[in-house]
């Protein structure tokens, strides 16, 4: 089939605290498991107040984020050159390969972030200082 349609409620919520290989204890919906794509990964991340995805970078993958709900503090930029920004629902942000990024829910309620990563490759987050800055 050339197209797929799925409703958020049809994608199970995964509790990442039960997976030893994943450093965060967040909850996530892997939309890309139900809308398989050759080119992008697609996740919905759920943050309780104070929860975060730590500052990290990817070797190959570019990530686009959209805050659907909540207030977040972003940490963006290469190691040693980071900037902190506070954003609210409705904001987008982008991290290119080898550029560090992380975000923390600084609001009083649940935060939800849509994450789109491309290319669709296995590219675990690494310490941003591991990159020499030549990949941008």
mmCIF file of C-alpha atoms in Angstrom:
data_model
loop_
_atom_site.group_PDB
_atom_site.id
_atom_site.type_symbol
_atom_site.label_atom_id
_atom_site.label_comp_id
_atom_site.label_asym_id
_atom_site.label_seq_id
_atom_site.Cartn_x
_atom_site.Cartn_y
_atom_site.Cartn_z
ATOM 1 C CA UNK A 1 0.000 0.000 0.000
ATOM 2 C CA UNK A 2 1.293 3.463 -0.816
ATOM 3 C CA UNK A 3 -0.266 5.098 2.241
ATOM 4 C CA UNK A 4 -1.139 4.270 5.841
ATOM 5 C CA UNK A 5 -3.393 5.882 8.446
ATOM 6 C CA UNK A 6 -3.186 5.303 12.194
ATOM 7 C CA UNK A 7 -4.763 7.020 15.185
ATOM 8 C CA UNK A 8 -2.569 7.869 18.165
ATOM 9 C CA UNK A 9 -4.756 5.781 20.487
ATOM 10 C CA UNK A 10 -4.071 2.712 18.334
ATOM 11 C CA UNK A 11 -0.335 2.922 19.030
ATOM 12 C CA UNK A 12 0.563 1.410 22.411
ATOM 13 C CA UNK A 13 2.311 3.537 25.003
ATOM 14 C CA UNK A 14 5.750 2.101 25.837
ATOM 15 C CA UNK A 15 7.140 2.608 29.347
ATOM 16 C CA UNK A 16 10.865 3.024 28.701
ATOM 17 C CA UNK A 17 11.739 2.541 32.381
ATOM 18 C CA UNK A 18 11.240 -1.187 31.730
ATOM 19 C CA UNK A 19 13.943 -1.257 29.015
ATOM 20 C CA UNK A 20 17.483 -1.391 30.418
ATOM 21 C CA UNK A 21 19.171 -0.194 27.201
ATOM 22 C CA UNK A 22 17.232 3.100 27.181
ATOM 23 C CA UNK A 23 18.544 5.750 29.587
ATOM 24 C CA UNK A 24 15.313 7.709 30.022
ATOM 25 C CA UNK A 25 12.284 6.639 32.050
ATOM 26 C CA UNK A 26 9.825 8.376 29.742
ATOM 27 C CA UNK A 27 6.801 7.019 27.990
ATOM 28 C CA UNK A 28 6.732 6.958 24.199
ATOM 29 C CA UNK A 29 4.555 5.924 21.273
ATOM 30 C CA UNK A 30 6.539 4.498 18.325
ATOM 31 C CA UNK A 31 4.322 5.760 15.539
ATOM 32 C CA UNK A 32 6.850 4.474 12.992
ATOM 33 C CA UNK A 33 6.054 0.895 14.059
ATOM 34 C CA UNK A 34 2.567 1.442 12.625
ATOM 35 C CA UNK A 35 3.499 3.764 9.760
ATOM 36 C CA UNK A 36 6.663 2.055 8.552
ATOM 37 C CA UNK A 37 8.863 4.414 6.565
ATOM 38 C CA UNK A 38 12.066 3.845 4.684
ATOM 39 C CA UNK A 39 13.151 7.419 5.355
ATOM 40 C CA UNK A 40 11.972 8.737 8.761
ATOM 41 C CA UNK A 41 11.487 7.682 12.358
ATOM 42 C CA UNK A 42 8.434 9.077 14.133
ATOM 43 C CA UNK A 43 7.867 9.106 17.905
ATOM 44 C CA UNK A 44 5.574 10.814 20.408
ATOM 45 C CA UNK A 45 7.350 11.421 23.736
ATOM 46 C CA UNK A 46 5.468 12.043 27.001
ATOM 47 C CA UNK A 47 7.142 13.999 29.814
ATOM 48 C CA UNK A 48 5.989 14.455 33.382
ATOM 49 C CA UNK A 49 7.202 17.678 35.048
ATOM 50 C CA UNK A 50 10.987 17.549 35.437
ATOM 51 C CA UNK A 51 11.518 14.633 33.042
ATOM 52 C CA UNK A 52 13.990 15.053 30.211
ATOM 53 C CA UNK A 53 15.822 13.599 27.284
ATOM 54 C CA UNK A 54 19.451 14.219 28.120
ATOM 55 C CA UNK A 55 21.745 16.325 25.954
ATOM 56 C CA UNK A 56 23.090 14.069 23.175
ATOM 57 C CA UNK A 57 23.905 14.010 19.453
ATOM 58 C CA UNK A 58 23.588 11.587 16.553
ATOM 59 C CA UNK A 59 26.234 10.762 13.944
ATOM 60 C CA UNK A 60 23.892 10.602 10.937
ATOM 61 C CA UNK A 61 20.393 11.486 11.970
ATOM 62 C CA UNK A 62 18.805 14.916 11.786
ATOM 63 C CA UNK A 63 15.923 15.384 14.230
ATOM 64 C CA UNK A 64 12.975 17.740 13.998
ATOM 65 C CA UNK A 65 10.875 18.290 17.132
ATOM 66 C CA UNK A 66 7.487 19.892 17.752
ATOM 67 C CA UNK A 67 6.114 20.644 21.230
ATOM 68 C CA UNK A 68 2.453 19.620 21.178
ATOM 69 C CA UNK A 69 1.860 20.327 24.875
ATOM 70 C CA UNK A 70 3.860 21.785 27.726
ATOM 71 C CA UNK A 71 6.805 24.036 28.421
ATOM 72 C CA UNK A 72 10.376 22.903 27.837
ATOM 73 C CA UNK A 73 13.912 24.072 28.392
ATOM 74 C CA UNK A 74 16.069 23.135 25.421
ATOM 75 C CA UNK A 75 19.820 22.636 25.421
ATOM 76 C CA UNK A 76 21.090 23.074 21.869
ATOM 77 C CA UNK A 77 24.479 23.331 20.175
ATOM 78 C CA UNK A 78 27.839 21.664 19.972
ATOM 79 C CA UNK A 79 29.697 20.655 23.118
ATOM 80 C CA UNK A 80 31.096 23.767 24.799
ATOM 81 C CA UNK A 81 28.886 26.057 22.700
ATOM 82 C CA UNK A 82 25.419 25.259 24.030
ATOM 83 C CA UNK A 83 22.507 27.628 24.318
ATOM 84 C CA UNK A 84 19.511 27.185 26.594
ATOM 85 C CA UNK A 85 16.074 28.264 25.368
ATOM 86 C CA UNK A 86 12.641 28.053 26.956
ATOM 87 C CA UNK A 87 9.793 27.203 24.606
ATOM 88 C CA UNK A 88 6.068 26.507 24.836
ATOM 89 C CA UNK A 89 3.661 24.326 22.896
ATOM 90 C CA UNK A 90 3.660 25.232 19.223
ATOM 91 C CA UNK A 91 7.444 25.574 18.900
ATOM 92 C CA UNK A 92 9.629 23.595 16.506
ATOM 93 C CA UNK A 93 13.349 22.940 16.877
ATOM 94 C CA UNK A 94 15.890 21.093 14.752
ATOM 95 C CA UNK A 95 19.157 19.334 15.505
ATOM 96 C CA UNK A 96 21.435 18.438 12.614
ATOM 97 C CA UNK A 97 23.761 15.433 12.760
ATOM 98 C CA UNK A 98 26.577 15.788 15.311
ATOM 99 C CA UNK A 99 24.859 18.786 16.984
ATOM 100 C CA UNK A 100 23.876 18.325 20.618
ATOM 101 C CA UNK A 101 20.272 18.631 21.773
ATOM 102 C CA UNK A 102 18.188 17.785 24.811
ATOM 103 C CA UNK A 103 14.975 18.981 26.393
ATOM 104 C CA UNK A 104 13.377 19.011 29.836
ATOM 105 C CA UNK A 105 9.751 19.593 30.823
ATOM 106 C CA UNK A 106 9.818 22.722 32.997
ATOM 107 C CA UNK A 107 6.030 23.101 33.132
ATOM 108 C CA UNK A 108 3.571 22.007 35.794
ATOM 109 C CA UNK A 109 1.722 19.533 33.558
ATOM 110 C CA UNK A 110 2.450 16.776 31.102
ATOM 111 C CA UNK A 111 4.485 17.698 28.040
ATOM 112 C CA UNK A 112 4.229 15.957 24.679
ATOM 113 C CA UNK A 113 6.836 16.205 21.925
ATOM 114 C CA UNK A 114 6.627 14.871 18.384
ATOM 115 C CA UNK A 115 10.053 13.749 17.105
ATOM 116 C CA UNK A 116 10.875 13.067 13.451
ATOM 117 C CA UNK A 117 14.303 11.651 12.669
ATOM 118 C CA UNK A 118 15.905 11.072 9.285
ATOM 119 C CA UNK A 119 17.431 9.079 7.793
ATOM 120 C CA UNK A 120 15.728 6.041 9.298
ATOM 121 C CA UNK A 121 18.879 4.379 10.641
ATOM 122 C CA UNK A 122 19.987 2.917 13.953
ATOM 123 C CA UNK A 123 21.837 5.927 15.371
ATOM 124 C CA UNK A 124 21.981 5.911 19.172
ATOM 125 C CA UNK A 125 22.616 9.175 20.961
ATOM 126 C CA UNK A 126 26.216 9.852 21.930
ATOM 127 C CA UNK A 127 28.023 12.466 23.956
ATOM 128 C CA UNK A 128 28.214 15.583 21.735
ATOM 129 C CA UNK A 129 31.884 16.048 22.616
ATOM 130 C CA UNK A 130 32.689 12.879 20.632
ATOM 131 C CA UNK A 131 32.167 14.785 17.380
ATOM 132 C CA UNK A 132 34.856 17.074 16.001
ATOM 133 C CA UNK A 133 32.472 19.554 14.347
ATOM 134 C CA UNK A 134 33.274 18.671 10.727
ATOM 135 C CA UNK A 135 29.921 17.047 9.989
ATOM 136 C CA UNK A 136 27.707 20.138 9.677
#
